[in-house]
Coordinates of C-alpha atoms in Angstrom, one line a residue:
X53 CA -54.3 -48.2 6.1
X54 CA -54.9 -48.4 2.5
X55 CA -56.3 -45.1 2.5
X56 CA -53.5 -43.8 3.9
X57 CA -51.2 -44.9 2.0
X58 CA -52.7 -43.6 -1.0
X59 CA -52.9 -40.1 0.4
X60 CA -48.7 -40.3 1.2
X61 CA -48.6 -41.9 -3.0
X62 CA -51.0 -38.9 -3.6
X63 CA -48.8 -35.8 -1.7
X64 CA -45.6 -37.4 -2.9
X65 CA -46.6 -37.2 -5.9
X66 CA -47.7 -33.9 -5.7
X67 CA -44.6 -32.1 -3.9
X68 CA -42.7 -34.4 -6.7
X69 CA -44.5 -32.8 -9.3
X70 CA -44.2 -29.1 -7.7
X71 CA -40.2 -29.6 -7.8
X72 CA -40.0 -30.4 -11.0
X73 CA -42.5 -27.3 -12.1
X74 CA -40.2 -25.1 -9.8
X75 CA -36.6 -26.4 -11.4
X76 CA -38.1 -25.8 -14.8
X77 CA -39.4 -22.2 -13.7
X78 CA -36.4 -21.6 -12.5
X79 CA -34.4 -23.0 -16.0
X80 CA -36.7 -21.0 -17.7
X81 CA -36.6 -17.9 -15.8
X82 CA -32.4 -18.6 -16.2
X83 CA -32.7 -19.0 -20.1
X84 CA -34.9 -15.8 -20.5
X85 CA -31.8 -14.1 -18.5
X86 CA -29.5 -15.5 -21.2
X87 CA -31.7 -14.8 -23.7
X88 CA -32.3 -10.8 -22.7
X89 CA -28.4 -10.6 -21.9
X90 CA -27.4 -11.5 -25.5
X91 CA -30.3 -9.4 -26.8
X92 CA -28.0 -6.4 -25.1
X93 CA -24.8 -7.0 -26.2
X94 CA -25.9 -7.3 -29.7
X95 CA -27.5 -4.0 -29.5
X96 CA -24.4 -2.9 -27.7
X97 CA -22.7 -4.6 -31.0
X98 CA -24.1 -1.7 -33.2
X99 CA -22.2 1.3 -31.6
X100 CA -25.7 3.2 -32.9
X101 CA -25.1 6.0 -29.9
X102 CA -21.2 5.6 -30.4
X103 CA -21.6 6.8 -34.2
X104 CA -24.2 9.7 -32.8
X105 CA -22.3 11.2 -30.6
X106 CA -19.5 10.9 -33.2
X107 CA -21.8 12.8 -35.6
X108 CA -22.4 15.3 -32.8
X109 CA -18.8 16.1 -31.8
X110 CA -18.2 17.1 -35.9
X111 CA -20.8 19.7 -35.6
X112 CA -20.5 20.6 -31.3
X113 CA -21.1 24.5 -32.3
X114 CA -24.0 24.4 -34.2
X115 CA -25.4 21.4 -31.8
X116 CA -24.7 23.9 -28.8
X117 CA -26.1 27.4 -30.2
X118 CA -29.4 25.1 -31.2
X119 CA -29.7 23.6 -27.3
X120 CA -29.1 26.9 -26.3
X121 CA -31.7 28.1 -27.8
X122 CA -34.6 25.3 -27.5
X123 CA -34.0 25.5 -23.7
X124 CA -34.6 29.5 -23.9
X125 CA -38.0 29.1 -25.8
X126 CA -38.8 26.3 -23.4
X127 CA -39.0 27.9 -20.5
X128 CA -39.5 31.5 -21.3
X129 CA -42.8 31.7 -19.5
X130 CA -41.4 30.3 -16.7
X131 CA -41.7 32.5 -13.7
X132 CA -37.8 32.8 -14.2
X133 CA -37.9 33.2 -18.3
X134 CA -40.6 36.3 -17.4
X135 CA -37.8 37.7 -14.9
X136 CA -34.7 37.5 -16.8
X137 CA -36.4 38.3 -20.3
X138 CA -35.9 35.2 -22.4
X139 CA -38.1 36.1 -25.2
X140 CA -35.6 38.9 -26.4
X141 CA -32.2 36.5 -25.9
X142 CA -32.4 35.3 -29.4
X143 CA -28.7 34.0 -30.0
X144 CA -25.5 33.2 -28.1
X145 CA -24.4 36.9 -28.1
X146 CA -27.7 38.4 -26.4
X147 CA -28.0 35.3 -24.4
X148 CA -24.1 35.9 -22.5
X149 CA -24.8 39.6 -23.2
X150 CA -27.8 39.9 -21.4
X151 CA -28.0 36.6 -18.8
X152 CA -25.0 36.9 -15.9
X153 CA -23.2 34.3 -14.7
X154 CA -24.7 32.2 -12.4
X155 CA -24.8 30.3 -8.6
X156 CA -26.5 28.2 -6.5
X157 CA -27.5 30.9 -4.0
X158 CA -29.3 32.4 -7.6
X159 CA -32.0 29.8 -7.1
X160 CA -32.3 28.7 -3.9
X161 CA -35.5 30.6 -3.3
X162 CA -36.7 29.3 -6.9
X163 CA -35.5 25.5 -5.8
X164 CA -37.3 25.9 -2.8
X165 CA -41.1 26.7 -3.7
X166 CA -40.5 24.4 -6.4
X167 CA -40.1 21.8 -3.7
X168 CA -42.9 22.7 -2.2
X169 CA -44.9 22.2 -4.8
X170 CA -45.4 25.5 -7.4
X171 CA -45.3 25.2 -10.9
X172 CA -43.5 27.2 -13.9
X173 CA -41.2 28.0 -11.5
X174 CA -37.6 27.3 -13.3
X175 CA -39.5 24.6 -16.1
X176 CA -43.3 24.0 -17.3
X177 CA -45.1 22.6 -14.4
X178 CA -43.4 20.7 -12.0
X179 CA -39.7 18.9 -12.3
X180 CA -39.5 14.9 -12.5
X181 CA -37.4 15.3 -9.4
X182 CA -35.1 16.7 -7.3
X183 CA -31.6 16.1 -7.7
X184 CA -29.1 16.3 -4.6
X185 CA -25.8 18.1 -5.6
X186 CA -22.4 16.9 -3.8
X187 CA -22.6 19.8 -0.7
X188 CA -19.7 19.8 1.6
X189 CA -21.8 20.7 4.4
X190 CA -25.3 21.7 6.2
X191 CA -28.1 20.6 4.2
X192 CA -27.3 19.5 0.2
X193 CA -28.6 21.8 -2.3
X194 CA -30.7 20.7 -4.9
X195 CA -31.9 20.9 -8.3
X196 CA -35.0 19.9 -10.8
X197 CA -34.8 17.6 -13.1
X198 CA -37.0 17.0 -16.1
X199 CA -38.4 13.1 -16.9
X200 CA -36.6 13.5 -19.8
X201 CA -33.0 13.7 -18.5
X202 CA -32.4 9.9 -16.9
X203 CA -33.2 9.0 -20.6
X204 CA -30.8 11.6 -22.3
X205 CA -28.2 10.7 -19.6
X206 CA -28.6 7.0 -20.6
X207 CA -28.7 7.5 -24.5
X208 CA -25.6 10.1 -24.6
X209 CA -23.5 8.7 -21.7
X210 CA -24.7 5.1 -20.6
X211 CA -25.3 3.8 -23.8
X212 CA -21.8 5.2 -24.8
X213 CA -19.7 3.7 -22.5
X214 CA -21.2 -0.2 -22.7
X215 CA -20.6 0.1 -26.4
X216 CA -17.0 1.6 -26.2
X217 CA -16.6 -1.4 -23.0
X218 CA -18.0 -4.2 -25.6
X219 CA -15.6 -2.9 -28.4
X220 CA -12.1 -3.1 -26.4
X221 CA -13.0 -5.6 -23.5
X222 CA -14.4 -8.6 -26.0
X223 CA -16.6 -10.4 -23.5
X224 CA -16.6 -8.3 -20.4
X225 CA -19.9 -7.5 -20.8
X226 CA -20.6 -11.1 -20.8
X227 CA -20.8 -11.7 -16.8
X228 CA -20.8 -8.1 -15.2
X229 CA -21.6 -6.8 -11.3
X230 CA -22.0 -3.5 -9.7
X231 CA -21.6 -2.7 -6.4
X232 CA -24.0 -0.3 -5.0
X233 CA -26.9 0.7 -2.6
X234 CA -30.3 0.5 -3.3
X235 CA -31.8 4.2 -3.7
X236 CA -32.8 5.7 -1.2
X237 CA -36.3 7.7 -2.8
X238 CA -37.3 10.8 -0.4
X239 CA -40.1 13.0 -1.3
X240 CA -40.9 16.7 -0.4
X241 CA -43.9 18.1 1.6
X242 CA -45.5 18.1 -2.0
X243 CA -44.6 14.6 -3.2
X244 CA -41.7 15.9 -5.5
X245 CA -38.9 12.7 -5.2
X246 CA -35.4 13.7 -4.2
X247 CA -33.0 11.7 -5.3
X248 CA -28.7 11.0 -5.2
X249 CA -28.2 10.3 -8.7
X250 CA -29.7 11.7 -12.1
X251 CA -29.1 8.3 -13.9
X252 CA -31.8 5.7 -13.4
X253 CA -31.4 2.0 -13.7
X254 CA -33.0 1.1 -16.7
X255 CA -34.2 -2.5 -17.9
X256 CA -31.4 -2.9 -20.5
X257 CA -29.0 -2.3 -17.7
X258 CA -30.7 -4.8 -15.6
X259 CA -30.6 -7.5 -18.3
X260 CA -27.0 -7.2 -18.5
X261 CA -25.9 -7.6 -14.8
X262 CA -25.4 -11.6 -13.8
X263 CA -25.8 -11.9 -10.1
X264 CA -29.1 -12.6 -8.5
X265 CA -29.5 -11.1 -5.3
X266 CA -32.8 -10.8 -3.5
X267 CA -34.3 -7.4 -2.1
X268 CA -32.1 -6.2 0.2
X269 CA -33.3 -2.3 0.3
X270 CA -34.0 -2.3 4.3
X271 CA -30.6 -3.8 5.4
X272 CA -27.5 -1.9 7.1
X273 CA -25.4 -0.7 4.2
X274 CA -22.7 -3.2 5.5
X275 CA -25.2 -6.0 5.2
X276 CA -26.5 -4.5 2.0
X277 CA -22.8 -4.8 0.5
X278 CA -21.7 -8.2 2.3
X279 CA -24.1 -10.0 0.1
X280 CA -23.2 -8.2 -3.0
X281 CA -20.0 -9.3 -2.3
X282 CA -21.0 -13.3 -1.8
X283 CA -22.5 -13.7 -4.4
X284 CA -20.2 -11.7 -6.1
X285 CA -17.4 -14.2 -4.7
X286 CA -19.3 -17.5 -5.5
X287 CA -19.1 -16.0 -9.7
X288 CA -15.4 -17.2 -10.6
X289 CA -16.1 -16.1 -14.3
X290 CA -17.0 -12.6 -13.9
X291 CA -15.4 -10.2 -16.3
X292 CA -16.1 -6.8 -14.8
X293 CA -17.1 -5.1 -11.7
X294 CA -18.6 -2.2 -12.1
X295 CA -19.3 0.8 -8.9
X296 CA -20.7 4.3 -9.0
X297 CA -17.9 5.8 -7.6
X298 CA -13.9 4.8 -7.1
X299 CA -13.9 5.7 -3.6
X300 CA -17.0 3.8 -2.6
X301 CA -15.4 0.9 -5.1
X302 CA -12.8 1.4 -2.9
X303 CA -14.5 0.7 0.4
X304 CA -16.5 -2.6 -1.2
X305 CA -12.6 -3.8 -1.0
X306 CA -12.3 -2.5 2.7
X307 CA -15.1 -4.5 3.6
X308 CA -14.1 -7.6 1.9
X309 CA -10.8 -7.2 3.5
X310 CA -12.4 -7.3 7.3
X311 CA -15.2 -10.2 5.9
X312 CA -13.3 -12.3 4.1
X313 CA -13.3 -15.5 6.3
X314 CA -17.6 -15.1 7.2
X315 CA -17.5 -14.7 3.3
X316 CA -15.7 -17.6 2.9
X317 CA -17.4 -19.9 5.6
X318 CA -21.0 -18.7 4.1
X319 CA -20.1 -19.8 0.6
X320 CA -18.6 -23.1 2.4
X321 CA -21.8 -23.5 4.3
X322 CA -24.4 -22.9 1.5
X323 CA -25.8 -19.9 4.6
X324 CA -25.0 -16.9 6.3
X325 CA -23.3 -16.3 9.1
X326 CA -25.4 -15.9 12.8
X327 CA -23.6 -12.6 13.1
X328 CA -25.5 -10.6 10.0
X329 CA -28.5 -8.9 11.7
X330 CA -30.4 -9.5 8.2
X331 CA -34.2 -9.9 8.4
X332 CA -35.5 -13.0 8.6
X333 CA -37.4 -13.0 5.4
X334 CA -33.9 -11.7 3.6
X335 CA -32.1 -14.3 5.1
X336 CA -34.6 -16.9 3.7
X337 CA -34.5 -15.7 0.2
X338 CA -30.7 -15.5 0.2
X339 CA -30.0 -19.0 1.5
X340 CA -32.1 -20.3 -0.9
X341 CA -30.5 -18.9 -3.5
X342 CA -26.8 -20.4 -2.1
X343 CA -26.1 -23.7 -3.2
X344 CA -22.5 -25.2 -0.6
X345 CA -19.4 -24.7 -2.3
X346 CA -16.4 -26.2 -1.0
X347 CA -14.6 -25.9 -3.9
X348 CA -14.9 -22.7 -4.2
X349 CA -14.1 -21.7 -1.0
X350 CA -11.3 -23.2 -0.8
X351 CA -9.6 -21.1 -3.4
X352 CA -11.0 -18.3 -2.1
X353 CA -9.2 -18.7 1.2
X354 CA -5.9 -19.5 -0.9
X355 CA -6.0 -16.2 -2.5
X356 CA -7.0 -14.2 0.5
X357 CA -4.4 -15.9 2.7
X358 CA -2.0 -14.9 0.2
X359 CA -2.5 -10.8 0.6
X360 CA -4.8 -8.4 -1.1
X361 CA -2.1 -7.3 -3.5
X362 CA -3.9 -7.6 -7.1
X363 CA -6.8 -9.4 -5.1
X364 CA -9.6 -8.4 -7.2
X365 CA -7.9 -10.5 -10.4
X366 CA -6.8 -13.4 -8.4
X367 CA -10.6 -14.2 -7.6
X368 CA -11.8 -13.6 -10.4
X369 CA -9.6 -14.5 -13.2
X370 CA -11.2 -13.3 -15.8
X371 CA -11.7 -10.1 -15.3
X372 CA -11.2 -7.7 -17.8
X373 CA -11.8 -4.4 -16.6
X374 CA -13.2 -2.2 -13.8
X375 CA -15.7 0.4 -13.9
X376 CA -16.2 3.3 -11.7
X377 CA -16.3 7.3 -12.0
X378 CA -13.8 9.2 -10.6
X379 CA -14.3 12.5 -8.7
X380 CA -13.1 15.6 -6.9
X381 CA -10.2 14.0 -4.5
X382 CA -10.1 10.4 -6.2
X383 CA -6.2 10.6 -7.0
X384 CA -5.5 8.8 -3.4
X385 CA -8.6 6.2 -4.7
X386 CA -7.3 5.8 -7.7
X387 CA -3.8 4.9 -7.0
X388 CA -4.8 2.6 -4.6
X389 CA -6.9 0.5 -6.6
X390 CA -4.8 0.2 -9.2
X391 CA -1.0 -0.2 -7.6
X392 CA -2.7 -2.8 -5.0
X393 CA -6.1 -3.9 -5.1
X394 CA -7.0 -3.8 -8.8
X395 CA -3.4 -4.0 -10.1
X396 CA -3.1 -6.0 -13.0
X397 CA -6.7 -5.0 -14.0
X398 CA -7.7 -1.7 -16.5
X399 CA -9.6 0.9 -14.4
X400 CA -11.9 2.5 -16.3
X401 CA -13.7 5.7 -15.3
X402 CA -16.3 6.3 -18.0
X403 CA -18.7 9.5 -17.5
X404 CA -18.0 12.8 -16.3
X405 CA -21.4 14.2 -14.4
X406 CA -22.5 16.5 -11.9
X407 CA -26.4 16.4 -10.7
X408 CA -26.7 19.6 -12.4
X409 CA -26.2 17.5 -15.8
X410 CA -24.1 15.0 -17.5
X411 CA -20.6 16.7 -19.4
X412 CA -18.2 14.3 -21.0
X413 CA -17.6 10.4 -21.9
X414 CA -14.4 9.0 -21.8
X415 CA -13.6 7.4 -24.9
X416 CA -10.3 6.4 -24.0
X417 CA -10.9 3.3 -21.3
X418 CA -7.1 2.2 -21.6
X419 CA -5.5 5.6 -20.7
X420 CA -3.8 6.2 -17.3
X421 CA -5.6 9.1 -16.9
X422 CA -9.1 10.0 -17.7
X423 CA -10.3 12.0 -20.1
X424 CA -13.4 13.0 -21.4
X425 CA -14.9 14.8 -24.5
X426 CA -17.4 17.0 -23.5
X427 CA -21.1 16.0 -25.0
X428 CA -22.4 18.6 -27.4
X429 CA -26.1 17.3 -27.1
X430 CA -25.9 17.0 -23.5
X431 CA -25.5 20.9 -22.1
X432 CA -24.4 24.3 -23.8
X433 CA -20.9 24.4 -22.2
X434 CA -19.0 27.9 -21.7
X435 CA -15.2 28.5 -20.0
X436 CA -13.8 30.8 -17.7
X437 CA -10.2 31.2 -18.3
X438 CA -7.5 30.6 -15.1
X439 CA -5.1 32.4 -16.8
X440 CA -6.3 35.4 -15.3
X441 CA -7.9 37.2 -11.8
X442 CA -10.2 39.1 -13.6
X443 CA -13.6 37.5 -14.9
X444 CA -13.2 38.0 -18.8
X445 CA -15.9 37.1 -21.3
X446 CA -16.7 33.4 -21.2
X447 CA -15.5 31.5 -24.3
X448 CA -17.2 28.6 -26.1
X449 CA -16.3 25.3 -27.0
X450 CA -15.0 26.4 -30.7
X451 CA -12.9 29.0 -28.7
X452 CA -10.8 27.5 -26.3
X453 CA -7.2 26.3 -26.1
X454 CA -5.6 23.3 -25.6
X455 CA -3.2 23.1 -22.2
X456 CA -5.5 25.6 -21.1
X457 CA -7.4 25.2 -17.9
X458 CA -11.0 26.5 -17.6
X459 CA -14.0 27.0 -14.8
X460 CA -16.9 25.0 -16.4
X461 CA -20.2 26.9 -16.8
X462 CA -23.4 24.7 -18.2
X463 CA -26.8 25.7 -19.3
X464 CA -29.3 22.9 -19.0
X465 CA -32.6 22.0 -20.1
X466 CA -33.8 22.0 -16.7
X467 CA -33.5 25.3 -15.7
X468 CA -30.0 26.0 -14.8
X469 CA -28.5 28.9 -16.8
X470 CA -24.5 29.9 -17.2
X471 CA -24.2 27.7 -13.9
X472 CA -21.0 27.8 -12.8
X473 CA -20.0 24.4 -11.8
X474 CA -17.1 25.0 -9.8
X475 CA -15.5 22.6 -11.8
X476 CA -11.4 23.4 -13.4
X477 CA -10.7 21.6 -15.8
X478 CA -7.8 21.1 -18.8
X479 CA -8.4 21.2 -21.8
X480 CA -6.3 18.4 -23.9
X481 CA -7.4 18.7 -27.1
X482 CA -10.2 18.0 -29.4
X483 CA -12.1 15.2 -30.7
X484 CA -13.9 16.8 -34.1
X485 CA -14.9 20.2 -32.9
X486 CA -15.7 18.9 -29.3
X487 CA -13.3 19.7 -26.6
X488 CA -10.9 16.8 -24.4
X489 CA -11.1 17.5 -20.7
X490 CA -9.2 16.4 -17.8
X491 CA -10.6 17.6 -14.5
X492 CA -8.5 19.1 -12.4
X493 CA -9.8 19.9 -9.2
X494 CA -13.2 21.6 -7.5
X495 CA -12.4 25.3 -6.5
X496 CA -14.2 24.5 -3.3
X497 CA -11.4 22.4 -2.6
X498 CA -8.2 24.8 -2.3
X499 CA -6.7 25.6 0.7
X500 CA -5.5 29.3 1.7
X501 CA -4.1 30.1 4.9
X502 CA -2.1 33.4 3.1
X503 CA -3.5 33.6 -0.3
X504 CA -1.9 31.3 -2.0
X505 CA -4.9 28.6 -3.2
X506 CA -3.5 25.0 -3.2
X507 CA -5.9 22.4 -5.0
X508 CA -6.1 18.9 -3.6
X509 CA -4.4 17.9 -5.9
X510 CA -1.2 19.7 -5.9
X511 CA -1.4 19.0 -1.9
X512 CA -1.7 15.2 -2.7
X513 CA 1.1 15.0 -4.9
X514 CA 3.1 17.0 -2.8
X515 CA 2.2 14.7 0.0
X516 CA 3.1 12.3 -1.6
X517 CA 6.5 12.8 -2.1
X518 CA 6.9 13.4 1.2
X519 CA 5.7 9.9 2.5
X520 CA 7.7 8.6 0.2
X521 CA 10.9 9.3 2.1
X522 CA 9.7 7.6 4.9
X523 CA 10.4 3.9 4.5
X524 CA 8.1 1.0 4.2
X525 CA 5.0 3.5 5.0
X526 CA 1.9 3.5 2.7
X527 CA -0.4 6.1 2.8
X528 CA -4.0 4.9 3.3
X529 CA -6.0 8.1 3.9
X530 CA -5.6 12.1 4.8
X531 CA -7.3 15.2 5.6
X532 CA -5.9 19.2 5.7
X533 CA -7.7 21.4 7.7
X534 CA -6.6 25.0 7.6
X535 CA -5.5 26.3 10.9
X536 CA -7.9 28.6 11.5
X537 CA -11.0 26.5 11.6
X538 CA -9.6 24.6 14.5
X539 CA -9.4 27.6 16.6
X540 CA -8.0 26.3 20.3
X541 CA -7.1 22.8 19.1
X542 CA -4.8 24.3 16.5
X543 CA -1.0 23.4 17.4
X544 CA -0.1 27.4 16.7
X545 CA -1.0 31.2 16.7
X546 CA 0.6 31.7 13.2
X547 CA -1.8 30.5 10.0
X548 CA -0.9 26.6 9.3
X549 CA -2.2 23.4 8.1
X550 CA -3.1 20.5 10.2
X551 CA -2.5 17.5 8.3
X552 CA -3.6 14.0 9.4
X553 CA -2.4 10.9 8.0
X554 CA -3.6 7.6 8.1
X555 CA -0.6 5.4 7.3
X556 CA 0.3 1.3 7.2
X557 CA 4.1 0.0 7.2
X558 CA 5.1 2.4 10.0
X559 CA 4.2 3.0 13.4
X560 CA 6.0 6.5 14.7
X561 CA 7.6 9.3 13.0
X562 CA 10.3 11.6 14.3
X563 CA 10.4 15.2 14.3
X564 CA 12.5 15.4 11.7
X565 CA 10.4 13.3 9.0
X566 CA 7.1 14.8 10.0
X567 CA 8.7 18.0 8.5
X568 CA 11.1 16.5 6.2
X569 CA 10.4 17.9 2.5
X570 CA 6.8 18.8 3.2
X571 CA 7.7 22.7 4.3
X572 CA 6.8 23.6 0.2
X573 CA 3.8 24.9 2.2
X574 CA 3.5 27.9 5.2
X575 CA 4.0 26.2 8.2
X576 CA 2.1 22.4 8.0
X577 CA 2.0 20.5 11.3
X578 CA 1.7 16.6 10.4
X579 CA -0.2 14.0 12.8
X580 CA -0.5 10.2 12.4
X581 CA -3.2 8.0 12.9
X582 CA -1.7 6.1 16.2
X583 CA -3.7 3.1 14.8
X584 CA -1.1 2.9 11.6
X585 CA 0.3 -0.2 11.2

């Protein structure tokens, strides 16, 4: 009996002792957090990569001409460089002289043996990666990048944008969250990764985000965000959300909008709800990471009860701005978050990038509309005027005109040469000698059923207006096809567009308002999502 007892004395004393080694781990492993977080922001306090790119802006033409040509010398005995004759394109002129413009179909075949695994194709040996570009449809194209460029991206764009965030949102740096999926890393048949998105996490970002969340890589990507959103929830003093993208920002609210109460009840409960299908060893690491919070809870379900009107600052209070980019289409994203979900609450899209390489940083986070001055140091930028049908001499970034709106064509370090982007964009103004940009729209996205090449954006806005005269309706999503690529199921024989419309405050629409004010266009045909509410 005596025995015994001193084994229990003896394991108690242990598993005592093994508490107390794991609470201090943990306070330790808490104060290191603290302690690499502050280490950030006071680098962040500097505005070192501010003040460069600032310095690079007052000289953008002499910065360009010199990328121009280091990337020409680089790669001129690339299989490519040997085609197109780099060695004798010694300065701008000879280089837009002798090079043409430039496609993706111009280096598919060179993209693809690269992939599988040839060397000195478009750059010296074999690319870092491959990139995946936004494709509207079959198979995405890609493109090499260099190990060099998730570093440049993070020194000329990151790095730019947390500074110009620390220096007009005091303190929103402080307790920050990002809503995303883990990436998903591909390879080729000859172990080249292909990857979504050119910018890599890097430590220093890592040391600035608060929430802990365990490994959640192998979940359903609405598992993946429900628990980036509870433990997002639990965090009443967070100061800035941050997403890759405003409308996938936008769908983090759509799910909290249909999860709200599980959300709730889990931070309640201190566990997750039965209904997750979450791997057991996930679920384990999660729940031991919740700690119940009634409290908290409750004024959760107070605000939540209440509407999702400005939501995202009623739960957390002190928020101080939100961070996403903005892309081809976003104006319907946009709006949203910020005259409902976000309202109340700076949106702030920071970076203007394309796979095929990082363009502009928007120095401006408390403008309505975002702007961005294009990076000298990043690409050698050249612009195809609007103005006109016929493709006249591209002009640089010391030559073009403010009001003015311009194709985008980019030479890269990593083999890309007078790409046109497919990118319009206006020009604003300058900042130094570097241009302002707005973008405007993708020339991919106009419609043209007789020649007349609407952008998505004139569409939307005209749109707009339209469900505007229809009382208590809210637009919550769209789509335009033109007629002819619905063949049989178009509602005509003469050329049209079929526009569908997902609305809330109204149910049915007569005949009269489906056409009211919306016949700006040939011939549009409107259909409503039967599910509006």
């Amino acid at each position: 009996m005596v025995h015994f007892l001193i084994i229990t004395l003896v394991l108690g004393a242990c598993a005592t002792s093994l508490l107390v080694i794991l609470w201090r781990a943990e306070r330790v492993k808490r104060w290191m957090a603290g302690l690499k977080r502050q280490w950030c922001l006071k680098a962040l306090s500097n505005n070192n990569h501010r003040k460069n790119l600032e310095h690079d802006t007052k000289n953008a033409q002499s910065i360009q001409e010199c990328l121009l040509l280091e990337a020409l010398r680089k790669h001129q005995d690339t299989e490519y460089g040997l085609k197109n004759n780099f060695k004798i394109l010694t300065d701008v002129s000879s280089f837009q002289r002798l090079h043409p413009l430039t496609q993706y179909c111009d280096y598919k075949d060179y993209v693809r043996r690269t992939s599988q695994g040839e060397e000195n194709i478009m750059m010296h040996g074999r690319p870092f990666a491959l990139v995946a570009t936004a494709g509207t449809s079959g198979n995405p194209s890609m493109v090499p990048i260099s190990a060099q460029r998730p570093n440049d991206s993070f020194q000329q764009g990151t790095a730019v944008y947390l500074e110009i965030i620390h220096s007009n949102f005091p303190g929103a740096l402080e307790k920050m969250t990002k809503f995303t999926f883990p990436p998903n890393f591909r390879h080729t048949e000859a172990g080249i990764p292909i990857i979504n998105f050119p910018f890599a996490f890097s430590n220093f970002l890592n040391n600035l985000y608060s929430s802990t969340i365990p490994d959640i890589s192998p979940m359903s990507h609405h598992e993946i965000l429900y628990i980036q959103l509870l433990f997002a929830l639990k965090e009443k003093g967070l100061s800035m959300l941050e997403a890759n993208f405003s409308w996938f920002l936008r769908y983090v609210f759509s799910v909290l909008e249909d999860s709200w109460e599980s959300l709730v009840a889990d931070i309640q409960k201190g566990r997750l709800s039965s209904e997750l299908k979450i791997p057991l060893d996930i679920r384990k690491q999660t729940e031991d990471l919740l700690v119940p919070d009634a409290v908290r809870a409750s004024e959760l379900r107070a605000q939540f009860q209440e509407g999702f009107c400005g939501i995202a600052k009623r739960v957390w209070p002190n928020l101080q701005v939100i961070v996403a980019v903005e892309t081809g289409g976003s104006d319907l994203d946009r709006q949203t978050l910020k005259d409902t979900l976000c309202k109340g609450t700076p949106l702030y899209s920071p970076i203007y990038c394309a796979a095929e390489g990082l363009c502009g940083v928007n120095l401006w986070p408390l403008e309505d509309v975002p702007q961005y001055v294009l990076i000298p140091r990043s690409a050698f930028f050249e612009f195809i005027p609007m103005d006109t049908n016929e493709l006249k001499q591209t002009l640089s970034v010391r030559d073009v005109t403010a009001g003015k709106a311009y194709e985008l064509v980019i030479t890269n370090r990593d083999g890309l040469y007078r790409y046109q982007l497919g990118d319009v964009v206006q020009v604003t103004g300058f900042h130094n000698q570097s241009p302002i940009v707005e973008f405007v729209y993708r020339k991919s996205q106009t419609l043209s059923v007789r020649g007349e090449r609407i952008s998505e954006r004139h569409f939307y806005r005209t749109l707009m207006r339209t469900v505007n005269l229809w009382p208590g309706a809210s637009l919550l999503n769209y789509c335009c096809a033109e007629s002819g690529i619905l063949g049989s199921l178009s509602g005509g024989s003469d050329p049209h567009y079929e526009v569908f419309i997902a609305l809330k405050g109204v149910r049915d629409l007569s005949e009269d308002q489906r056409y009211k004010d919306v016949v700006r266009f040939p011939a549009v045909r409107i259909l409503t999502d039967p599910k509006g509410k």
